Amino acid sequence: VTSSFTDLYVQVQQFYAGQVQHLDAMRADEFAATFTKDAVFDHSPGNPPFEGREAIADEMRSYQQKRYAENPAQRRHWFHMLRVLPQDDGSIVSEYYAMLLMTKPGEPLAGPAMSYAVRDVLVFEAGELLTRERRVVPDAAR
Amino acid sequence: VTSSFTDLYVQVQQFYAGQVQHLDAMRADEFAATFTKDAVFDHSPGNPPFEGREAIADEMRSYQQKRYAENPAQRRHWFHMLRVLPQDDGSIVSEYYAMLLMTKPGEPLAGPAMSYAVRDVLVFEAGELLTRERRVVPDAAR
Amino acid sequence: VTSSFTDLYVQVQQFYAGQVQHLDAMRADEFAATFTKDAVFDHSPGNPPFEGREAIADEMRSYQQKRYAENPAQRRHWFHMLRVLPQDDGSIVSEYYAMLLMTKPGEPLAGPAMSYAVRDVLVFEAGELLTRERRVVPDAAR
């Protein structure tokens, strides 16, 4: 393990922490800005993936409206058990588990979690880490 | 990302791992000792924060007595999605999600979790990382 | 904190991420290969521990058959709140919390989690990190 792998691993952790803050605060544009302009986001197996920042932000907004306008909740995405796999082309494959905790207004507890496995491709653009590809497989869809 | 940011990020992870061991084992004094002498601990919005190690330890003991003497459980605090933000004055802002799992005696499962967002200010004192400020917002209080 | 502690901490995180992928995909031999040949695996207090890779793989297969053949689920093990404690003899004590999320076929949510505290002894063999000892205490058994 070289120190640059260590730096990268920590950078990926810090990157995801910022990304989920945007996601859970429903800041669609800021969330989309953590993806590359041509990013592919596949969060629903069997449906076509979303491509590009605008599509990702639009999808996030419409998903929120459908699911959370009438049934609001504070969502918290946890990404963990992170495997960072640097590739020869400079991109980084990142595999992890995701869990979604939701606390509904007036309820003291987050309901049972939703569980996912995720595979990202990350890239550096102008020194900044961005998600170029995301494939989310809900455990409920297995 | 400099290697010193990487060192700091990992140090904060290791620090929290030790801090929650004290918390979950209900070692009030050891837990309080992970805070600065003048620390401010605000874990209940709408109520005044606790100030100083003694107040933190006392609060922890009384909270335990109220909540867990008649209704015991093995608590496990998980802190994650950590964003470490070094400040110009040498302090470190740390933002993260927290989850509390509780396993009651005789029950096989941890009930649904409680979910929180936390913002700490950490400082080094004599080379040791300590919490100077903690603001906990339960998702149930939003 | 020297940079080598930082490297080690991250290496342990990456190691566990790979180990749980084998565990949750029920690859018994690959999982067992993340332990030393003479490893001791104690995951059930009151019962004798399993010793060696073959016993670990066999135990994993029989556990799966007993518990999951008739009651299948996608399991996800999360290891977190990691404390890495290098020892004088070159081994590494690693303490952490574990959580098991299970999603049953056809159900959208992972049920309430199971919660554990774990203490491992890790060693390097030919540059590779391996688990030499694992003691798992389920919170439900306290």
Short mmCIF file of C-alpha atoms in Angstrom, two decimals:
data_model
loop_
_atom_site.label_atom_id
_atom_site.label_comp_id
_atom_site.label_asym_id
_atom_site.label_seq_id
_atom_site.Cartn_x
_atom_site.Cartn_y
_atom_site.Cartn_z
CA VAL A 1 0.00 0.00 0.00
CA THR A 2 1.56 3.27 -1.09
CA SER A 3 0.62 6.47 0.69
CA SER A 4 -1.14 7.62 -2.47
CA PHE A 5 -3.63 4.76 -2.21
CA THR A 6 -4.25 5.80 1.37
CA ASP A 7 -4.81 9.42 0.33
CA LEU A 8 -7.20 8.29 -2.38
CA TYR A 9 -9.21 6.05 -0.06
CA VAL A 10 -9.72 8.89 2.42
CA GLN A 11 -10.52 11.32 -0.37
CA VAL A 12 -13.25 8.97 -1.60
CA GLN A 13 -14.70 8.78 1.92
CA GLN A 14 -14.74 12.57 2.22
CA PHE A 15 -16.24 12.86 -1.28
CA TYR A 16 -19.14 10.54 -0.46
CA ALA A 17 -19.81 12.33 2.81
CA GLY A 18 -20.30 15.56 0.87
CA GLN A 19 -22.31 13.89 -1.89
CA VAL A 20 -24.85 12.35 0.49
CA GLN A 21 -25.29 15.65 2.33
CA HIS A 22 -26.54 17.12 -0.96
CA LEU A 23 -28.66 14.05 -1.64
CA ASP A 24 -30.30 13.96 1.79
CA ALA A 25 -30.88 17.71 1.84
CA MET A 26 -32.51 17.31 -1.60
CA ARG A 27 -30.19 19.79 -3.27
CA ALA A 28 -30.67 18.33 -6.73
CA ASP A 29 -28.28 20.60 -8.63
CA GLU A 30 -25.50 20.36 -6.07
CA PHE A 31 -25.93 16.60 -5.99
CA ALA A 32 -25.82 16.39 -9.79
CA ALA A 33 -22.66 18.52 -9.78
CA THR A 34 -20.83 15.69 -7.99
CA PHE A 35 -21.23 13.66 -11.20
CA THR A 36 -19.40 14.23 -14.48
CA LYS A 37 -21.30 16.00 -17.23
CA ASP A 38 -21.71 12.73 -19.11
CA ALA A 39 -22.34 10.56 -16.04
CA VAL A 40 -24.50 7.46 -16.20
CA PHE A 41 -26.66 6.86 -13.14
CA ASP A 42 -28.48 3.56 -12.97
CA HIS A 43 -30.42 3.36 -9.73
CA SER A 44 -33.29 1.19 -10.78
CA PRO A 45 -32.55 -2.14 -12.49
CA GLY A 46 -34.78 -2.81 -15.47
CA ASN A 47 -35.17 0.87 -16.27
CA PRO A 48 -32.88 2.87 -18.55
CA PRO A 49 -30.16 4.76 -16.68
CA PHE A 50 -30.10 8.55 -16.44
CA GLU A 51 -27.40 10.32 -18.39
CA GLY A 52 -25.87 13.67 -17.63
CA ARG A 53 -26.21 16.13 -14.79
CA GLU A 54 -29.52 17.58 -15.92
CA ALA A 55 -31.19 14.19 -16.16
CA ILE A 56 -29.82 13.23 -12.74
CA ALA A 57 -31.09 16.45 -11.15
CA ASP A 58 -34.47 16.12 -12.89
CA GLU A 59 -34.82 12.51 -11.81
CA MET A 60 -33.95 13.42 -8.26
CA ARG A 61 -36.57 16.17 -8.23
CA SER A 62 -39.29 13.99 -9.71
CA TYR A 63 -38.42 11.07 -7.42
CA GLN A 64 -38.72 13.38 -4.45
CA GLN A 65 -42.01 14.76 -5.62
CA LYS A 66 -43.49 11.32 -6.24
CA ARG A 67 -42.23 9.70 -3.08
CA TYR A 68 -41.73 12.39 -0.50
CA ALA A 69 -44.18 15.19 -1.16
CA GLU A 70 -47.06 13.20 0.25
CA ASN A 71 -44.94 11.01 2.43
CA PRO A 72 -42.11 13.17 3.72
CA ALA A 73 -39.16 11.81 5.62
CA GLN A 74 -35.65 12.82 6.53
CA ARG A 75 -33.55 10.47 4.48
CA ARG A 76 -30.00 9.48 5.42
CA HIS A 77 -27.84 7.58 2.99
CA TRP A 78 -24.96 5.66 4.47
CA PHE A 79 -22.27 4.29 2.14
CA HIS A 80 -19.87 1.83 3.70
CA MET A 81 -17.67 -1.23 3.36
CA LEU A 82 -15.84 0.72 0.71
CA ARG A 83 -13.49 -1.03 -1.69
CA VAL A 84 -11.43 1.40 -3.75
CA LEU A 85 -9.91 -0.12 -6.88
CA PRO A 86 -7.70 2.22 -8.94
CA GLN A 87 -7.78 1.34 -12.65
CA ASP A 88 -5.04 1.58 -15.28
CA ASP A 89 -6.83 4.39 -17.11
CA GLY A 90 -6.76 6.65 -14.05
CA SER A 91 -10.38 6.04 -13.14
CA ILE A 92 -11.32 4.47 -9.83
CA VAL A 93 -13.80 1.69 -9.31
CA SER A 94 -15.47 1.96 -5.95
CA GLU A 95 -17.68 -0.76 -4.54
CA TYR A 96 -19.74 -0.32 -1.39
CA TYR A 97 -22.88 -1.12 0.51
CA ALA A 98 -25.53 1.54 0.89
CA MET A 99 -28.24 1.84 3.48
CA LEU A 100 -31.11 4.27 3.52
CA LEU A 101 -32.56 5.30 6.87
CA MET A 102 -35.79 7.30 6.86
CA THR A 103 -37.26 9.18 9.79
CA LYS A 104 -40.85 10.30 9.27
CA PRO A 105 -42.13 13.52 10.85
CA GLY A 106 -43.42 12.88 14.35
CA GLU A 107 -41.88 9.44 14.61
CA PRO A 108 -39.00 8.86 17.00
CA LEU A 109 -37.34 6.07 15.06
CA ALA A 110 -35.96 5.52 11.61
CA GLY A 111 -37.89 2.63 10.09
CA PRO A 112 -36.08 -0.50 8.96
CA ALA A 113 -33.42 0.37 6.43
CA MET A 114 -33.27 -0.23 2.75
CA SER A 115 -30.11 -2.04 1.65
CA TYR A 116 -28.21 -1.75 -1.63
CA ALA A 117 -24.96 -2.72 -3.29
CA VAL A 118 -23.36 -0.03 -5.41
CA ARG A 119 -20.55 0.12 -7.94
CA ASP A 120 -19.23 3.51 -8.98
CA VAL A 121 -16.63 4.65 -11.44
CA LEU A 122 -14.97 7.81 -10.15
CA VAL A 123 -12.67 10.15 -12.04
CA PHE A 124 -10.62 13.23 -11.29
CA GLU A 125 -11.48 16.29 -13.38
CA ALA A 126 -9.38 19.37 -12.73
CA GLY A 127 -8.28 17.81 -9.47
CA GLU A 128 -11.81 17.20 -8.31
CA LEU A 129 -13.30 13.79 -7.67
CA LEU A 130 -16.55 13.12 -9.55
CA THR A 131 -18.82 10.13 -10.14
CA ARG A 132 -18.84 9.07 -13.80
CA GLU A 133 -20.91 5.97 -13.40
CA ARG A 134 -23.17 4.60 -10.69
CA ARG A 135 -24.94 1.25 -10.70
CA VAL A 136 -27.19 0.67 -7.71
CA VAL A 137 -28.73 -2.74 -7.09
CA PRO A 138 -31.33 -2.77 -4.32
CA ASP A 139 -31.16 -5.98 -2.30
CA ALA A 140 -34.95 -6.04 -2.60
CA ALA A 141 -34.58 -6.47 -6.37
CA ARG A 142 -32.35 -9.53 -6.20
CA VAL B 1 -5.20 16.32 -0.59
CA THR B 2 -2.03 16.46 1.43
CA SER B 3 -0.95 13.48 3.46
CA SER B 4 -1.59 15.46 6.63
CA PHE B 5 -5.28 15.75 5.77
CA THR B 6 -5.31 11.98 5.29
CA ASP B 7 -3.63 11.44 8.66
CA LEU B 8 -6.14 13.75 10.30
CA TYR B 9 -9.15 12.04 8.72
CA VAL B 10 -8.01 8.64 9.98
CA GLN B 11 -7.15 10.05 13.38
CA VAL B 12 -10.70 11.42 13.68
CA GLN B 13 -12.11 7.99 12.77
CA GLN B 14 -9.96 6.29 15.40
CA PHE B 15 -10.89 8.99 17.93
CA TYR B 16 -14.63 8.47 17.45
CA ALA B 17 -14.25 4.69 17.67
CA GLY B 18 -12.71 5.11 21.11
CA GLN B 19 -15.22 7.75 22.19
CA VAL B 20 -18.27 5.61 21.39
CA GLN B 21 -16.77 2.62 23.21
CA HIS B 22 -16.84 4.72 26.38
CA LEU B 23 -20.32 6.01 25.58
CA ASP B 24 -21.82 2.59 24.88
CA ALA B 25 -20.13 1.00 27.88
CA MET B 26 -21.58 3.87 29.97
CA ARG B 27 -18.19 4.97 31.27
CA ALA B 28 -19.31 8.54 31.97
CA ASP B 29 -15.98 9.92 33.18
CA GLU B 30 -13.95 8.35 30.41
CA PHE B 31 -16.47 9.59 27.88
CA ALA B 32 -16.37 13.11 29.34
CA ALA B 33 -12.56 13.02 29.19
CA THR B 34 -12.76 12.89 25.38
CA PHE B 35 -14.15 16.44 25.54
CA THR B 36 -12.22 19.59 26.41
CA LYS B 37 -12.66 20.98 29.92
CA ASP B 38 -14.82 23.80 28.60
CA ALA B 39 -16.68 21.71 26.01
CA VAL B 40 -20.23 22.52 24.98
CA PHE B 41 -22.45 19.51 24.36
CA ASP B 42 -25.86 20.18 22.85
CA HIS B 43 -27.66 16.91 22.32
CA SER B 44 -31.21 18.02 22.73
CA PRO B 45 -32.48 20.97 20.69
CA GLY B 46 -34.59 23.40 22.69
CA ASN B 47 -32.74 22.64 25.92
CA PRO B 48 -29.64 24.42 27.16
CA PRO B 49 -26.39 22.66 26.25
CA PHE B 50 -24.16 21.04 28.84
CA GLU B 51 -20.87 22.74 29.55
CA GLY B 52 -17.72 21.17 30.85
CA ARG B 53 -16.67 17.62 31.56
CA GLU B 54 -18.49 17.34 34.86
CA ALA B 55 -21.79 18.44 33.40
CA ILE B 56 -21.35 16.04 30.47
CA ALA B 57 -20.59 13.11 32.78
CA ASP B 58 -23.47 14.02 35.09
CA GLU B 59 -25.88 14.34 32.20
CA MET B 60 -24.77 11.00 30.84
CA ARG B 61 -25.32 9.34 34.21
CA SER B 62 -28.75 10.87 34.73
CA TYR B 63 -29.80 10.11 31.15
CA GLN B 64 -28.80 6.50 31.68
CA GLN B 65 -30.66 6.29 34.93
CA LYS B 66 -33.83 7.80 33.49
CA ARG B 67 -33.84 5.88 30.26
CA TYR B 68 -31.99 2.66 30.82
CA ALA B 69 -32.37 1.63 34.45
CA GLU B 70 -35.91 0.45 33.88
CA ASN B 71 -35.52 -0.21 30.22
CA PRO B 72 -32.00 -1.51 29.74
CA ALA B 73 -30.44 -2.05 26.35
CA GLN B 74 -27.01 -2.46 24.84
CA ARG B 75 -26.58 0.75 22.91
CA ARG B 76 -24.28 1.09 19.89
CA HIS B 77 -23.55 4.47 18.44
CA TRP B 78 -22.36 4.54 14.86
CA PHE B 79 -20.87 7.76 13.47
CA HIS B 80 -20.41 7.82 9.72
CA MET B 81 -20.36 9.77 6.47
CA LEU B 82 -17.67 11.84 8.08
CA ARG B 83 -16.67 15.18 6.61
CA VAL B 84 -13.53 16.60 8.18
CA LEU B 85 -13.05 20.33 7.64
CA PRO B 86 -9.83 21.80 9.05
CA GLN B 87 -10.27 25.45 10.08
CA ASP B 88 -7.82 28.33 9.93
CA ASP B 89 -7.58 28.55 13.72
CA GLY B 90 -6.33 24.95 13.99
CA SER B 91 -9.67 23.53 15.08
CA ILE B 92 -11.43 20.92 13.01
CA VAL B 93 -15.09 20.93 12.10
CA SER B 94 -16.41 17.43 11.69
CA GLU B 95 -19.85 16.68 10.28
CA TYR B 96 -21.38 13.23 10.32
CA TYR B 97 -24.46 11.10 10.58
CA ALA B 98 -25.09 9.16 13.75
CA MET B 99 -27.20 6.10 14.29
CA LEU B 100 -28.13 4.49 17.56
CA LEU B 101 -28.84 0.76 17.61
CA MET B 102 -30.31 -0.72 20.77
CA THR B 103 -30.52 -4.39 21.64
CA LYS B 104 -32.78 -5.16 24.57
CA PRO B 105 -32.05 -8.07 26.91
CA GLY B 106 -33.60 -11.25 25.61
CA GLU B 107 -34.33 -9.86 22.17
CA PRO B 108 -32.38 -11.11 19.19
CA LEU B 109 -32.58 -7.95 17.11
CA ALA B 110 -31.65 -4.32 17.45
CA GLY B 111 -34.88 -2.36 17.03
CA PRO B 112 -35.15 0.26 14.32
CA ALA B 113 -32.39 2.81 14.68
CA MET B 114 -32.48 6.39 15.80
CA SER B 115 -30.91 8.76 13.29
CA TYR B 116 -29.09 12.04 13.90
CA ALA B 117 -26.95 14.63 12.20
CA VAL B 118 -24.00 15.89 14.22
CA ARG B 119 -21.54 18.78 13.94
CA ASP B 120 -18.48 18.72 16.15
CA VAL B 121 -15.62 21.09 16.67
CA LEU B 122 -12.49 19.14 17.50
CA VAL B 123 -9.19 20.47 18.79
CA PHE B 124 -5.77 19.12 19.61
CA GLU B 125 -4.61 19.64 23.18
CA ALA B 126 -1.13 18.41 24.00
CA GLY B 127 -1.26 16.30 20.85
CA GLU B 128 -4.53 14.67 21.81
CA LEU B 129 -7.74 15.04 19.84
CA LEU B 130 -10.71 16.24 21.92
CA THR B 131 -14.27 17.39 21.23
CA ARG B 132 -14.77 21.06 22.09
CA GLU B 133 -18.28 21.38 20.77
CA ARG B 134 -21.01 18.94 19.78
CA ARG B 135 -24.37 19.81 18.30
CA VAL B 136 -26.65 16.82 17.79
CA VAL B 137 -29.90 17.19 15.87
CA PRO B 138 -32.13 14.12 16.00
CA ASP B 139 -33.92 13.54 12.71
CA ALA B 140 -37.03 12.97 14.82
CA ALA B 141 -36.84 16.61 15.97
CA ARG B 142 -36.83 18.16 12.47
CA VAL C 1 0.06 9.54 14.23
CA THR C 2 2.67 8.43 11.77
CA SER C 3 1.74 7.98 8.15
CA SER C 4 2.25 4.25 8.55
CA PHE C 5 -0.55 4.06 11.09
CA THR C 6 -2.74 5.92 8.60
CA ASP C 7 -1.80 3.48 5.83
CA LEU C 8 -2.56 0.55 8.12
CA TYR C 9 -5.94 1.92 9.18
CA VAL C 10 -7.03 2.34 5.57
CA GLN C 11 -5.65 -1.06 4.64
CA VAL C 12 -7.74 -2.65 7.37
CA GLN C 13 -10.86 -0.87 6.06
CA GLN C 14 -10.18 -2.10 2.52
CA PHE C 15 -9.46 -5.61 3.84
CA TYR C 16 -12.79 -5.84 5.68
CA ALA C 17 -14.68 -4.53 2.66
CA GLY C 18 -13.29 -7.42 0.63
CA GLN C 19 -13.85 -9.95 3.39
CA VAL C 20 -17.54 -9.12 3.83
CA GLN C 21 -18.12 -9.30 0.08
CA HIS C 22 -17.06 -12.96 0.25
CA LEU C 23 -19.12 -13.50 3.38
CA ASP C 24 -22.30 -11.95 2.01
CA ALA C 25 -21.95 -13.65 -1.36
CA MET C 26 -21.54 -16.94 0.56
CA ARG C 27 -18.20 -17.75 -1.00
CA ALA C 28 -17.07 -19.97 1.84
CA ASP C 29 -13.60 -20.81 0.54
CA GLU C 30 -12.75 -17.27 -0.47
CA PHE C 31 -13.99 -16.05 2.91
CA ALA C 32 -11.93 -18.65 4.74
CA ALA C 33 -8.87 -17.61 2.72
CA THR C 34 -8.98 -14.20 4.40
CA PHE C 35 -8.07 -15.99 7.64
CA THR C 36 -4.70 -17.50 8.51
CA LYS C 37 -4.38 -21.27 8.21
CA ASP C 38 -4.45 -21.64 11.99
CA ALA C 39 -7.09 -18.97 12.59
CA VAL C 40 -9.47 -19.17 15.52
CA PHE C 41 -13.00 -17.99 14.82
CA ASP C 42 -15.33 -17.66 17.77
CA HIS C 43 -18.67 -16.34 16.60
CA SER C 44 -20.96 -17.97 19.10
CA PRO C 45 -20.19 -17.53 22.81
CA GLY C 46 -20.58 -20.73 24.80
CA ASN C 47 -19.63 -22.91 21.86
CA PRO C 48 -16.10 -23.99 20.98
CA PRO C 49 -14.44 -21.76 18.36
CA PHE C 50 -13.66 -22.99 14.86
CA GLU C 51 -10.03 -23.50 14.02
CA GLY C 52 -8.41 -23.33 10.64
CA ARG C 53 -9.66 -22.41 7.20
CA GLU C 54 -11.41 -25.68 6.52
CA ALA C 55 -13.42 -25.54 9.73
CA ILE C 56 -14.33 -21.91 9.03
CA ALA C 57 -15.49 -22.72 5.49
CA ASP C 58 -17.39 -25.80 6.68
CA GLU C 59 -19.06 -23.86 9.46
CA MET C 60 -20.04 -21.14 7.05
CA ARG C 61 -21.57 -23.66 4.66
CA SER C 62 -23.50 -25.48 7.38
CA TYR C 63 -24.68 -22.22 8.94
CA GLN C 64 -25.98 -21.12 5.58
CA GLN C 65 -27.73 -24.38 5.00
CA LYS C 66 -29.39 -24.38 8.41
CA ARG C 67 -30.40 -20.75 8.43
CA TYR C 68 -30.76 -19.62 4.86
CA ALA C 69 -31.79 -22.57 2.74
CA GLU C 70 -35.34 -22.46 4.01
CA ASN C 71 -35.27 -18.81 4.93
CA PRO C 72 -33.16 -17.08 2.31
CA ALA C 73 -32.07 -13.49 2.59
CA GLN C 74 -29.44 -11.18 1.14
CA ARG C 75 -27.17 -10.57 4.07
CA ARG C 76 -25.01 -7.47 4.42
CA HIS C 77 -22.39 -7.26 7.12
CA TRP C 78 -21.27 -3.80 8.10
CA PHE C 79 -18.13 -3.41 10.24
CA HIS C 80 -17.59 0.04 11.69
CA MET C 81 -16.30 2.24 14.51
CA LEU C 82 -12.98 0.62 13.87
CA ARG C 83 -10.17 0.91 16.39
CA VAL C 84 -6.85 -0.31 15.06
CA LEU C 85 -4.28 -1.11 17.73
CA PRO C 86 -0.86 -2.20 16.47
CA GLN C 87 0.86 -4.60 18.86
CA ASP C 88 4.53 -5.00 19.71
CA ASP C 89 4.71 -8.41 18.08
CA GLY C 90 3.65 -7.01 14.69
CA SER C 91 0.09 -8.22 14.97
CA ILE C 92 -2.81 -5.78 14.93
CA VAL C 93 -5.75 -5.81 17.30
CA SER C 94 -8.83 -4.44 15.65
CA GLU C 95 -12.01 -3.68 17.56
CA TYR C 96 -15.26 -2.76 15.86
CA TYR C 97 -19.02 -2.89 15.86
CA ALA C 98 -20.76 -5.16 13.38
CA MET C 99 -24.28 -4.96 12.07
CA LEU C 100 -26.08 -7.51 9.97
CA LEU C 101 -28.82 -6.31 7.63
CA MET C 102 -30.99 -8.94 5.96
CA THR C 103 -33.34 -8.38 3.03
CA LYS C 104 -35.72 -11.26 2.39
CA PRO C 105 -36.87 -12.09 -1.14
CA GLY C 106 -39.93 -10.07 -2.06
CA GLU C 107 -39.61 -7.70 0.86
CA PRO C 108 -38.65 -4.09 0.25
CA LEU C 109 -36.90 -3.46 3.54
CA ALA C 110 -34.08 -4.93 5.52
CA GLY C 111 -35.54 -6.00 8.84
CA PRO C 112 -34.13 -4.64 12.09
CA ALA C 113 -30.42 -5.28 12.28
CA MET C 114 -28.46 -7.65 14.43
CA SER C 115 -25.73 -5.92 16.42
CA TYR C 116 -22.36 -7.30 17.53
CA ALA C 117 -19.05 -6.25 19.02
CA VAL C 118 -16.00 -7.87 17.48
CA ARG C 119 -12.32 -8.14 18.37
CA ASP C 120 -9.93 -9.40 15.73
CA VAL C 121 -6.24 -10.10 15.69
CA LEU C 122 -4.86 -9.40 12.22
CA VAL C 123 -1.44 -10.31 10.86
CA PHE C 124 0.52 -9.74 7.71
CA GLU C 125 1.63 -12.88 5.89
CA ALA C 126 3.72 -12.35 2.78
CA GLY C 127 2.52 -8.77 2.71
CA GLU C 128 -1.12 -9.76 2.86
CA LEU C 129 -3.45 -8.88 5.71
CA LEU C 130 -5.25 -11.87 7.25
CA THR C 131 -7.45 -12.50 10.27
CA ARG C 132 -5.77 -14.75 12.83
CA GLU C 133 -8.39 -14.50 15.51
CA ARG C 134 -11.99 -13.32 15.63
CA ARG C 135 -14.18 -13.09 18.71
CA VAL C 136 -17.75 -12.02 17.99
CA VAL C 137 -20.11 -11.18 20.84
CA PRO C 138 -23.71 -10.66 19.75
CA ASP C 139 -25.38 -7.90 21.73
CA ALA C 140 -28.33 -10.29 22.06
CA ALA C 141 -26.11 -12.64 24.09
CA ARG C 142 -25.07 -10.09 26.71
#
